Each structure stands twice: as C-alpha cells, then as structure tokens.
C-alpha cells in the first residue's frame, strides 16, 4: 500500500506533470464515476484520485496501453525524470509471440519508450525464465522490442543477482526469500504479465508473475503455493503499476500452451491497476472464474492485501473503435 | 635460426585457425555460434568423418580427403587439423619457454610394435563392433573434446563469471554469469588423467603420443610410408649441423643415416624452415620403390610383421572379451510395450546400441546443449561402451521442446539431426507419476509445477477416483520424455514424477484439441 507521504508526493507530481492528455483523462474518469455512481454509491478510487482499475478493449495492444496509461494520469504519474525503471514482463518460455505464452513484445517495447520519454535514467527488463533465458528473451520478441526502444535486457539466471529480503506478517511459511536486485534497486517497477490458464495455480497473471522476480520458486510450490503467492504481496516494494496483457488469453494447457487453439480470440483486452489483487480479480473473470475464484486472490483479499470486490471499485471501461 | 618458410607459415596459420575454431565450438557458453559451425569444424576430423561416411553424410568425405592428402604429402592432418596434435605443439612451446631453452629431442627409434599393435587392435575391435568403446578412448579429436569441454570450459566460464562479478561491482551489469558445469568427479578424473599423460608426453618427448598411442597417427603413418612426395634430406648439401634434428618434435630425423622416417613425420615443416642449406624438401618418390627399400631395411624399420599382427589380434580379442564381461549390467524393469534403460538417450540417438557404437564421447553435445541437461554417463547405459557418453539428467535440467542443437552439432552422427517437427514427436522416455510423493496428495496444497512445464499437454491435472483434488496424470501416447516435469517437481528428495529412458526411441502422437470456447457470460467486460 502507498503511504500517505507517497500519496502527497504523487499529488504534487500530478500537478507538475499536467498536460492536456492528463486533463482529458481526468475528465473521462470523472464522467464514468458519475454514471456508475447512479447505480452504486461511492465507488473506490485509486490513491491518486484516478480510477481504481482501467479496463480497455477492442484496440491493438499499443493503443490500449496508451489509453490505459492516459486514463491513469499519463506515464509522468509513475516515472519522474532521472529515475531508474524496471519492467517485469512474463518471458518465461522459449515461445514466439503468436502463442501468447509471454507478454507481447509490443506492450513491453511501448512501455519502455514511454518511460524513457518521461525522462527515466534507465529502463531495465528481466525475468527469471523457465526455459533457457537467452532463448526466451530472443524468441519472445521482447529483447528486440526493448532494445529498439532504448531499454536494456538484464539476466535473471544466476542466484548472485538475488538478495535476501524479509516478508513481514506472512501467515504461511514464507518469511524470507531472495528477490532480484533490480526489484530492490529500481525507483519504479512495472509488473506486466500476460493472462493465462495455469495448471498449478489455476491462473497466472499479476500476482503469479512475482514468481519471476524471486530465486527459489520450488519453495513456493512446496509450501502451499496459493498462500505463498498471496503472502508475497506483503513484501513492501509492490509494483507501482500492474498492466495485464489479456489480448488473447490462454484458456488451457497453461502456462506454456500447446498451440494457438488454446487461445481465446476476441477478448482483445488490457487491464491496469495499482492494486495487484484487483487486477487479478478482474482477469480471473475474463477466464470465467468468480472474482474470488482463484485461491491466492481470495487469500490476499481476505487478508486486506488488496481488493477483489470489483463492484465496489471505480473501474474505467474504455472501448476502442 | 628459424625462418618462416611458406610451408611452415601455412601449417601454423591452419593450426591456429583450427584450434581456435574447435575451442570456440567447445567454449561457446552463451550459445552464440550456430550449430552448423560447431558441426563443421569437428565433422572434418578423421574419426568423426569416417563414422559419418557410413551415413552418406557429405562431410564424411573429409576422411577420404585426409587419406588422399596423406598419400600425397604425409601426415598434414596431424599438424594442421588434429586439435590434440596442435595442443601438443602448444604444450611443447610452453614447456620450452618455461625451460628457457629448447629441449633437444634428437632421433629415437620408433615403437612400431606398440603403435601398429594398437592400430591393429583398434581396427579389429571396430570390425568386431567394439568401435564405440575403443574409439571413445583413443580418437584424438574426442580426447581433445573432453579436455576442452571438461577441463578448459569450466575455467573459461569461471573467468567470465569473475569478470561479470567485477562488472556488477562497478555497476556495469553487461556481462551475465553462467553456471559452471562440472563433470561428475568420477568422469572428471579419467579425463584429467589422460590430459596429464598428454601434457607430460608432449613436454618430454614432443609428438610421442601421436607416434605411439594414437591410432589415427599410426594409420596415417602407414599411409605416409607410401606417399608420393616425402620430405627428404638432400645429402649433397647437408652439413650435418643438426638444426633439423633440434627442431623436430617427432624425433624422426635420423641424421646419421641422412634419412627421415616419414611415417612418424607430422609435416610441421620446422626442419624445412631451419635448414640454412635448404636441404630438406618435398621430393617425389616412387611408392613401390620405397616399399622395397623399407623391406630390405627391415631391421631398422620393422614393418607390420606377422608377430606384431598376432600380438595385436590377441590384444584386440582380449580387450573385446574383457569388454563383454563388463558390459553385462542388468537392464531395469521392462513392461510389455517398452524396453526401458537406466539412462535417457539424447534425441536423435534412435537406439541405444546404434548410438553407443557410433558415439566417440567427444562431448560436444554436452557443451553445446543450451539447457545443460546433457552430461556424461558412467555405467547407466548398461555397457562399458557407454562410459563418458552423453545422457540426459532431468534432475539438473530438461530437454527444451524447441531445440535440436545436440543432433545438429554431433560430428559422429551418433545423434542424427532431427527436424524440429520430428523432434516434437520423438519420444526419448516416458514419465511415470508416484502420487504418494506428490505435494498435492501429501500436503493437500496446490502445486502443478509439472503440468506447467509439459510442452505436449500429455500431463494434465485431473481428478482421480481416489483423491478429490486434481493430480498430475500422464497420457503416455503424447509424452515425449523431455523431462520438464521431473525437473520441475519440487517434491524432493524423492520426486513424484520421473522419466524412464527408452532403449529405442518412439514416435509420440500429437494431442489435437478444438479451438477454446469463451466462458459463459463473457460479455464486453465480464466485470
């Protein structure tokens, strides 16, 4: 959760970063809030006064990302000049972009571009991959997209890159664990998963994407996977924004997928929220689950680590075209 | 005085190019070099080329070229192409540098009984189907490969990691670390022992190994005996100054007799370049004539006589029977449908026996495997010929679905190249589940790491009649035995899912599923 100081800082930053786009985004948000308010009372806004969750659909991935960021106040609301930025997509598999096993390179490339345009000192991208990392980086198309945009691909293949941190207040067995140094050292970090079915955790999206920033995944599998995924949110350095690639979600044989028959066509969506639990709850509905239908979402919401009661949140729904 | 004459210059240029290329093929820990490069620089080696020739592989004709060149100009292969030979030259150079003065090797009589004995034993063994064992230990390229892959490569990676750590310390995170793949200590030791032997022999007596133990050296030596052009001393200009003798690492110049034993000459051309009188040159010699002279001079140059041949044959038969005795390690459980073995053969091996008779254990596939799942085996293949040969260790890693590197690099064609579509259905083993060890069954918590890694969807999480929660269930017909499930299984030390290797590789079916349908109530925005 953001502290009050963060909130005030962001408020100032927002003021400083005002642009026409920001303004229009703000008005759009307000208009939506009002229409929603006719049905339900007092929908929860984000900590910066922006909509709690942005859901975009029916555009190409880059357009949807642009609109989502715009609706959240522009990239300047997240990245300040001189800051170091980490983007953590899902690059787990040696798979080409058409199989949607990894976050789409166009989203990662565009986000890199935006951060650098906002004055970021450096933009780094990494994942602790399941397949050989250099193959996954290259064949996912992400290496190309990031380097073209001016970002840097960083390896996550060696334990030396990970440092031990404590997770306080965990109810499960997760007390300390090793987290990649880029997560610890970057000023801002974006969690950019792709939405997929998952043979083990039912669904992989934003919270499950955390398993690519830690060293010992086996420990989570051995010690109640859902509880560990939920407990890790207690770690204080949460992503500044979660952006979900839900363009063609993988509905079965996940998280690796077998062929394009596993992908659901016509979803063409992108979700964004500062609340990692809310974004997962919305994503799970796309896969046809209840908003608390995924074990770790339910545990995390029950522990007040985020919200899964989507009907109480202010959601800005944007349809393109 | 050593002049760089043209022949010597060409020899050195070739040697440097060759050893650098082969070393790069073995050291390439970032997988930057294409498989075809690695396959080519190693596939032109004599023994691998000879093994590939039986498969009608074009590169296999390299062995015929080597034989033809030897029949014309002598053992050019040994100084320009053979990485083990070039390595010995480097060792001798370093040894001479450390001694601060050049070692005077002088002329030594050949150990013909030993070298032709070994050659005969190798030929007999190969003919008897024991080539897979004998060549693995005696092929010079494969010996170099093991030294480069198991001894030098870890040092190179260690150096890389030290630089990577320095970079990280100075905030220049541009060089990634790589895991150091240590060979199992049991197999590390024989490789170290052979390397030590070669270093000692090279530093002490130059090319003694090539002229005593190496069967390729002996074979090409035999051919060189009858080559059309030979290096010979021009007695009319020779001052018997001994410069050539001093420069000869094969110890084959008999200056007293004014004669060069061309069967031991490795065509390094050092003598040619040091001779101030230019008294050593290639000269055309009628091979039939030289054969007759050699016979007349049998005492000084004993040929492959009857006694030698009998000794060699006996040695060969002994080695073979010894091998057969050791080979009888029992195969594991076998069901009606499949023949299981203890180790998992790399894709492209097709059948254990075919693979073991072709592989010379150069271990290029072990170095080239991007997943680092291949390692050398001990007796897991149930045959002495399986020693040091590659097997897949799924506790360490797993075979990448979209990778065909091992078959693409193999210079022996012991692993045949597989097109990717064929690799996708090549079954090298079968996964077996042990639900009692499964975390879902044991602890009642979710896991599914195995299902997560299955590339063919042969493994699905399904509810079983005995247990309420979904457990991993393998549909054998789709399983290719890639080992991803075994690797991912966190139930340690006893994994809940393991792969049994197949003696003979099979073809798996491809699971065909309909296009997924949208879940109910999935409107514009389902929330």
GROMACS .gro file of C-alpha atoms in nm, chain B residues 35-361:
model
  327
  356UNK     CA    1   2.528  -2.540  -3.466
  357UNK     CA    2   2.642  -2.578  -3.825
  358UNK     CA    3   2.975  -2.414  -3.740
  359UNK     CA    4   3.035  -2.649  -3.449
  360UNK     CA    5   2.932  -2.945  -3.660
  361UNK     CA    6   3.163  -2.847  -3.946
  362UNK     CA    7   3.485  -2.778  -3.754
  363UNK     CA    8   3.450  -3.107  -3.568
  364UNK     CA    9   3.296  -3.308  -3.850
  365UNK     CA   10   3.612  -3.275  -4.063
  366UNK     CA   11   3.813  -3.465  -3.802
  367UNK     CA   12   3.925  -3.806  -3.920
  368UNK     CA   13   3.734  -4.045  -3.695
  369UNK     CA   14   3.405  -3.849  -3.688
  370UNK     CA   15   3.420  -3.810  -4.066
  371UNK     CA   16   3.486  -4.180  -4.108
  372UNK     CA   17   3.186  -4.262  -3.885
  373UNK     CA   18   2.962  -4.021  -4.077
  374UNK     CA   19   3.069  -4.164  -4.411
  375UNK     CA   20   2.865  -4.476  -4.339
  376UNK     CA   21   2.560  -4.247  -4.316
  377UNK     CA   22   2.629  -4.099  -4.658
  378UNK     CA   23   2.694  -3.759  -4.498
  379UNK     CA   24   2.886  -3.529  -4.731
  380UNK     CA   25   3.116  -3.408  -4.455
  381UNK     CA   26   3.223  -3.771  -4.409
  382UNK     CA   27   3.427  -3.748  -4.727
  383UNK     CA   28   3.670  -3.538  -4.522
  384UNK     CA   29   3.831  -3.864  -4.407
  385UNK     CA   30   3.892  -3.963  -4.769
  386UNK     CA   31   4.048  -3.623  -4.833
  387UNK     CA   32   4.271  -3.668  -4.528
  388UNK     CA   33   4.379  -4.011  -4.653
  389UNK     CA   34   4.443  -3.875  -5.002
  390UNK     CA   35   4.647  -3.581  -4.869
  391UNK     CA   36   4.846  -3.822  -4.653
  392UNK     CA   37   4.909  -4.041  -4.955
  393UNK     CA   38   5.048  -3.738  -5.134
  394UNK     CA   39   5.223  -3.526  -4.870
  395UNK     CA   40   5.227  -3.720  -4.543
  396UNK     CA   41   5.056  -3.652  -4.212
  397UNK     CA   42   4.940  -3.299  -4.283
  398UNK     CA   43   4.629  -3.379  -4.073
  399UNK     CA   44   4.836  -3.427  -3.758
  400UNK     CA   45   4.980  -3.076  -3.762
  401UNK     CA   46   4.708  -2.871  -3.926
  402UNK     CA   47   4.371  -3.028  -3.845
  403UNK     CA   48   4.400  -3.251  -3.538
  404UNK     CA   49   4.328  -3.036  -3.231
  405UNK     CA   50   4.504  -3.280  -2.999
  406UNK     CA   51   4.817  -3.262  -3.215
  407UNK     CA   52   4.807  -2.883  -3.221
  408UNK     CA   53   4.753  -2.881  -2.845
  409UNK     CA   54   5.071  -3.087  -2.800
  410UNK     CA   55   5.264  -2.840  -3.012
  411UNK     CA   56   5.139  -2.563  -2.787
  412UNK     CA   57   5.234  -2.761  -2.476
  413UNK     CA   58   5.583  -2.818  -2.611
  414UNK     CA   59   5.619  -2.448  -2.688
  415UNK     CA   60   5.512  -2.355  -2.337
  416UNK     CA   61   5.741  -2.620  -2.189
  417UNK     CA   62   6.035  -2.487  -2.391
  418UNK     CA   63   5.951  -2.135  -2.283
  419UNK     CA   64   5.946  -2.241  -1.918
  420UNK     CA   65   6.276  -2.427  -1.958
  421UNK     CA   66   6.416  -2.103  -2.104
  422UNK     CA   67   6.594  -2.318  -2.359
  423UNK     CA   68   6.476  -2.551  -2.623
  424UNK     CA   69   6.470  -2.917  -2.545
  425UNK     CA   70   6.698  -3.126  -2.764
  426UNK     CA   71   6.486  -3.425  -2.855
  427UNK     CA   72   6.715  -3.597  -3.105
  428UNK     CA   73   6.641  -3.908  -3.302
  429UNK     CA   74   6.464  -4.202  -3.142
  430UNK     CA   75   6.376  -4.537  -3.288
  431UNK     CA   76   6.005  -4.591  -3.347
  432UNK     CA   77   5.797  -4.811  -3.114
  433UNK     CA   78   5.649  -4.993  -3.406
  434UNK     CA   79   5.520  -5.294  -3.217
  435UNK     CA   80   5.324  -5.077  -2.983
  436UNK     CA   81   5.186  -4.831  -3.233
  437UNK     CA   82   5.089  -5.079  -3.500
  438UNK     CA   83   4.967  -5.315  -3.231
  439UNK     CA   84   4.729  -5.052  -3.103
  440UNK     CA   85   4.620  -4.972  -3.457
  441UNK     CA   86   4.554  -5.338  -3.535
  442UNK     CA   87   4.364  -5.378  -3.210
  443UNK     CA   88   4.151  -5.076  -3.294
  444UNK     CA   89   4.079  -5.199  -3.645
  445UNK     CA   90   3.986  -5.546  -3.521
  446UNK     CA   91   3.771  -5.402  -3.245
  447UNK     CA   92   3.590  -5.172  -3.484
  448UNK     CA   93   3.532  -5.461  -3.724
  449UNK     CA   94   3.401  -5.669  -3.434
  450UNK     CA   95   3.155  -5.396  -3.336
  451UNK     CA   96   3.357  -5.260  -3.043
  452UNK     CA   97   3.442  -4.932  -3.212
  453UNK     CA   98   3.211  -4.746  -2.976
  454UNK     CA   99   3.433  -4.838  -2.682
  455UNK     CA  100   3.778  -4.824  -2.837
  456UNK     CA  101   3.735  -4.507  -3.041
  457UNK     CA  102   3.585  -4.324  -2.745
  458UNK     CA  103   3.916  -4.368  -2.562
  459UNK     CA  104   4.161  -4.338  -2.850
  460UNK     CA  105   4.019  -4.095  -3.107
  461UNK     CA  106   4.245  -3.789  -3.077
  462UNK     CA  107   3.970  -3.540  -3.157
  463UNK     CA  108   3.738  -3.688  -2.895
  464UNK     CA  109   4.014  -3.681  -2.637
  465UNK     CA  110   4.069  -3.317  -2.718
  466UNK     CA  111   3.694  -3.255  -2.698
  467UNK     CA  112   3.674  -3.397  -2.349
  468UNK     CA  113   3.976  -3.198  -2.236
  469UNK     CA  114   3.833  -2.879  -2.388
  470UNK     CA  115   3.481  -2.940  -2.259
  471UNK     CA  116   3.550  -3.078  -1.913
  472UNK     CA  117   3.878  -2.910  -1.818
  473UNK     CA  118   3.914  -2.587  -2.015
  474UNK     CA  119   3.550  -2.483  -2.043
  475UNK     CA  120   3.488  -2.452  -1.668
  476UNK     CA  121   3.797  -2.231  -1.646
  477UNK     CA  122   3.667  -2.010  -1.927
  478UNK     CA  123   3.327  -1.982  -1.760
  479UNK     CA  124   3.491  -1.913  -1.425
  480UNK     CA  125   3.685  -1.629  -1.588
  481UNK     CA  126   3.362  -1.497  -1.742
  482UNK     CA  127   3.189  -1.507  -1.407
  483UNK     CA  128   3.476  -1.326  -1.237
  484UNK     CA  129   3.456  -1.052  -1.498
  485UNK     CA  130   3.077  -1.049  -1.460
  486UNK     CA  131   3.114  -1.004  -1.084
  487UNK     CA  132   3.361  -0.720  -1.136
  488UNK     CA  133   3.122  -0.556  -1.381
  489UNK     CA  134   2.843  -0.587  -1.131
  490UNK     CA  135   3.061  -0.441  -0.857
  491UNK     CA  136   3.131  -0.140  -1.075
  492UNK     CA  137   2.765  -0.117  -1.177
  493UNK     CA  138   2.830  -0.229  -1.533
  494UNK     CA  139   2.589  -0.520  -1.545
  495UNK     CA  140   2.658  -0.603  -1.905
  496UNK     CA  141   2.813  -0.950  -1.879
  497UNK     CA  142   2.586  -1.225  -1.749
  498UNK     CA  143   2.704  -1.507  -1.525
  499UNK     CA  144   2.682  -1.867  -1.637
  500UNK     CA  145   2.665  -2.179  -1.426
  501UNK     CA  146   2.990  -2.379  -1.424
  502UNK     CA  147   2.910  -2.730  -1.547
  503UNK     CA  148   3.149  -2.953  -1.355
  504UNK     CA  149   3.162  -3.305  -1.485
  505UNK     CA  150   3.082  -3.568  -1.227
  506UNK     CA  151   3.402  -3.627  -1.033
  507UNK     CA  152   3.418  -3.994  -1.135
  508UNK     CA  153   3.439  -3.896  -1.501
  509UNK     CA  154   3.640  -3.584  -1.442
  510UNK     CA  155   3.932  -3.792  -1.311
  511UNK     CA  156   3.997  -4.015  -1.615
  512UNK     CA  157   3.980  -3.711  -1.840
  513UNK     CA  158   4.226  -3.532  -1.613
  514UNK     CA  159   4.450  -3.841  -1.616
  515UNK     CA  160   4.455  -3.858  -1.996
  516UNK     CA  161   4.520  -3.484  -2.016
  517UNK     CA  162   4.808  -3.516  -1.768
  518UNK     CA  163   4.958  -3.803  -1.968
  519UNK     CA  164   4.940  -3.599  -2.285
  520UNK     CA  165   5.094  -3.292  -2.121
  521UNK     CA  166   5.381  -3.496  -1.980
  522UNK     CA  167   5.448  -3.682  -2.307
  523UNK     CA  168   5.432  -3.362  -2.511
  524UNK     CA  169   5.657  -3.165  -2.278
  525UNK     CA  170   5.905  -3.452  -2.253
  526UNK     CA  171   5.912  -3.605  -2.600
  527UNK     CA  172   5.711  -3.382  -2.840
  528UNK     CA  173   5.478  -3.592  -3.054
  529UNK     CA  174   5.548  -3.920  -2.877
  530UNK     CA  175   5.177  -3.973  -2.808
  531UNK     CA  176   5.092  -3.929  -3.177
  532UNK     CA  177   5.362  -4.172  -3.281
  533UNK     CA  178   5.299  -4.437  -3.018
  534UNK     CA  179   4.942  -4.440  -2.894
  535UNK     CA  180   4.724  -4.251  -3.139
  536UNK     CA  181   4.565  -4.496  -3.386
  537UNK     CA  182   4.488  -4.217  -3.632
  538UNK     CA  183   4.855  -4.116  -3.625
  539UNK     CA  184   4.960  -4.475  -3.686
  540UNK     CA  185   4.712  -4.523  -3.968
  541UNK     CA  186   4.816  -4.203  -4.142
  542UNK     CA  187   5.177  -4.302  -4.070
  543UNK     CA  188   5.126  -4.626  -4.256
  544UNK     CA  189   4.978  -4.434  -4.548
  545UNK     CA  190   5.259  -4.178  -4.536
  546UNK     CA  191   5.514  -4.456  -4.574
  547UNK     CA  192   5.399  -4.482  -4.930
  548UNK     CA  193   5.319  -4.118  -5.001
  549UNK     CA  194   5.416  -3.975  -5.336
  550UNK     CA  195   5.602  -3.673  -5.205
  551UNK     CA  196   5.815  -3.708  -4.898
  552UNK     CA  197   6.038  -3.475  -4.704
  553UNK     CA  198   6.391  -3.590  -4.765
  554UNK     CA  199   6.742  -3.468  -4.684
  555UNK     CA  200   6.949  -3.359  -4.978
  556UNK     CA  201   7.273  -3.531  -4.884
  557UNK     CA  202   7.467  -3.326  -5.138
  558UNK     CA  203   7.415  -3.005  -4.940
  559UNK     CA  204   7.369  -3.139  -4.586
  560UNK     CA  205   7.635  -3.016  -4.343
  561UNK     CA  206   7.504  -3.241  -4.064
  562UNK     CA  207   7.472  -2.930  -3.848
  563UNK     CA  208   7.182  -3.082  -3.660
  564UNK     CA  209   6.948  -2.783  -3.685
  565UNK     CA  210   6.674  -3.001  -3.829
  566UNK     CA  211   6.719  -3.257  -3.554
  567UNK     CA  212   6.684  -2.987  -3.292
  568UNK     CA  213   6.362  -2.858  -3.447
  569UNK     CA  214   6.195  -3.198  -3.498
  570UNK     CA  215   5.924  -3.276  -3.243
  571UNK     CA  216   5.853  -3.618  -3.393
  572UNK     CA  217   6.211  -3.738  -3.335
  573UNK     CA  218   6.204  -3.890  -3.680
  574UNK     CA  219   6.515  -3.743  -3.846
  575UNK     CA  220   6.798  -3.991  -3.850
  576UNK     CA  221   7.078  -3.752  -3.937
  577UNK     CA  222   7.348  -4.016  -3.920
  578UNK     CA  223   7.180  -4.212  -4.196
  579UNK     CA  224   7.061  -3.892  -4.365
  580UNK     CA  225   6.712  -4.034  -4.352
  581UNK     CA  226   6.366  -3.913  -4.240
  582UNK     CA  227   6.116  -4.169  -4.104
  583UNK     CA  228   5.822  -4.021  -4.290
  584UNK     CA  229   5.572  -4.249  -4.115
  585UNK     CA  230   5.638  -4.053  -3.797
  586UNK     CA  231   5.680  -3.710  -3.956
  587UNK     CA  232   5.382  -3.490  -3.867
  588UNK     CA  233   5.453  -3.247  -4.152
  589UNK     CA  234   5.523  -2.948  -3.927
  590UNK     CA  235   5.794  -2.824  -4.166
  591UNK     CA  236   6.011  -2.696  -3.880
  592UNK     CA  237   6.309  -2.877  -4.031
  593UNK     CA  238   6.240  -2.729  -4.372
  594UNK     CA  239   6.241  -2.380  -4.230
  595UNK     CA  240   6.554  -2.414  -4.013
  596UNK     CA  241   6.779  -2.565  -4.275
  597UNK     CA  242   7.015  -2.289  -4.387
  598UNK     CA  243   7.124  -2.500  -4.680
  599UNK     CA  244   6.761  -2.557  -4.782
  600UNK     CA  245   6.849  -2.922  -4.781
  601UNK     CA  246   6.511  -3.057  -4.676
  602UNK     CA  247   6.244  -3.054  -4.942
  603UNK     CA  248   5.948  -3.246  -5.069
  604UNK     CA  249   6.072  -3.494  -5.326
  605UNK     CA  250   5.870  -3.725  -5.546
  606UNK     CA  251   5.933  -4.086  -5.457
  607UNK     CA  252   5.802  -4.394  -5.627
  608UNK     CA  253   5.597  -4.559  -5.351
  609UNK     CA  254   5.670  -4.910  -5.478
  610UNK     CA  255   6.038  -4.848  -5.480
  611UNK     CA  256   6.037  -4.711  -5.127
  612UNK     CA  257   5.833  -5.009  -5.015
  613UNK     CA  258   6.108  -5.239  -5.138
  614UNK     CA  259   6.385  -5.039  -4.972
  615UNK     CA  260   6.194  -5.037  -4.645
  616UNK     CA  261   6.159  -5.413  -4.660
  617UNK     CA  262   6.527  -5.464  -4.721
  618UNK     CA  263   6.600  -5.242  -4.424
  619UNK     CA  264   6.356  -5.433  -4.205
  620UNK     CA  265   6.580  -5.444  -3.901
  621UNK     CA  266   6.589  -5.070  -3.860
  622UNK     CA  267   6.226  -5.015  -3.959
  623UNK     CA  268   6.035  -5.326  -3.866
  624UNK     CA  269   5.712  -5.339  -4.056
  625UNK     CA  270   5.380  -5.479  -3.951
  626UNK     CA  271   5.516  -5.831  -3.939
  627UNK     CA  272   5.339  -6.149  -3.854
  628UNK     CA  273   5.440  -6.150  -3.491
  629UNK     CA  274   5.312  -5.798  -3.438
  630UNK     CA  275   4.990  -5.879  -3.609
  631UNK     CA  276   4.930  -6.186  -3.393
  632UNK     CA  277   5.008  -5.993  -3.076
  633UNK     CA  278   4.771  -5.719  -3.186
  634UNK     CA  279   4.494  -5.958  -3.272
  635UNK     CA  280   4.528  -6.130  -2.938
  636UNK     CA  281   4.521  -5.794  -2.760
  637UNK     CA  282   4.213  -5.699  -2.956
  638UNK     CA  283   4.028  -6.016  -2.875
  639UNK     CA  284   4.126  -5.989  -2.509
  640UNK     CA  285   4.004  -5.631  -2.493
  641UNK     CA  286   3.681  -5.733  -2.655
  642UNK     CA  287   3.610  -6.024  -2.426
  643UNK     CA  288   3.701  -5.812  -2.125
  644UNK     CA  289   3.460  -5.553  -2.251
  645UNK     CA  290   3.182  -5.805  -2.297
  646UNK     CA  291   3.221  -5.930  -1.942
  647UNK     CA  292   3.196  -5.579  -1.802
  648UNK     CA  293   2.906  -5.494  -2.024
  649UNK     CA  294   2.655  -5.718  -1.854
  650UNK     CA  295   2.485  -5.462  -1.629
  651UNK     CA  296   2.122  -5.560  -1.596
  652UNK     CA  297   1.855  -5.353  -1.767
  653UNK     CA  298   1.576  -5.219  -1.546
  654UNK     CA  299   1.215  -5.323  -1.541
  655UNK     CA  300   1.061  -5.372  -1.879
  656UNK     CA  301   0.693  -5.377  -1.950
  657UNK     CA  302   0.518  -5.538  -2.240
  658UNK     CA  303   0.519  -5.228  -2.458
  659UNK     CA  304   0.856  -5.065  -2.392
  660UNK     CA  305   1.219  -5.153  -2.328
  661UNK     CA  306   1.338  -4.923  -2.051
  662UNK     CA  307   1.701  -4.844  -1.973
  663UNK     CA  308   1.862  -4.658  -1.683
  664UNK     CA  309   1.980  -4.357  -1.880
  665UNK     CA  310   1.791  -4.133  -2.120
  666UNK     CA  311   1.943  -4.115  -2.468
  667UNK     CA  312   1.957  -3.769  -2.628
  668UNK     CA  313   1.706  -3.713  -2.910
  669UNK     CA  314   1.844  -3.827  -3.244
  670UNK     CA  315   2.015  -4.132  -3.093
  671UNK     CA  316   1.731  -4.359  -3.214
  672UNK     CA  317   1.854  -4.676  -3.044
  673UNK     CA  318   2.094  -4.739  -2.760
  674UNK     CA  319   2.311  -4.990  -2.946
  675UNK     CA  320   2.333  -4.781  -3.260
  676UNK     CA  321   2.420  -4.476  -3.055
  677UNK     CA  322   2.684  -4.643  -2.840
  678UNK     CA  323   2.859  -4.794  -3.140
  679UNK     CA  324   2.883  -4.455  -3.313
  680UNK     CA  325   2.945  -4.207  -3.034
  681UNK     CA  326   3.312  -4.134  -2.959
  682UNK     CA  327   3.228  -3.936  -2.643
   0.00000   0.00000   0.00000
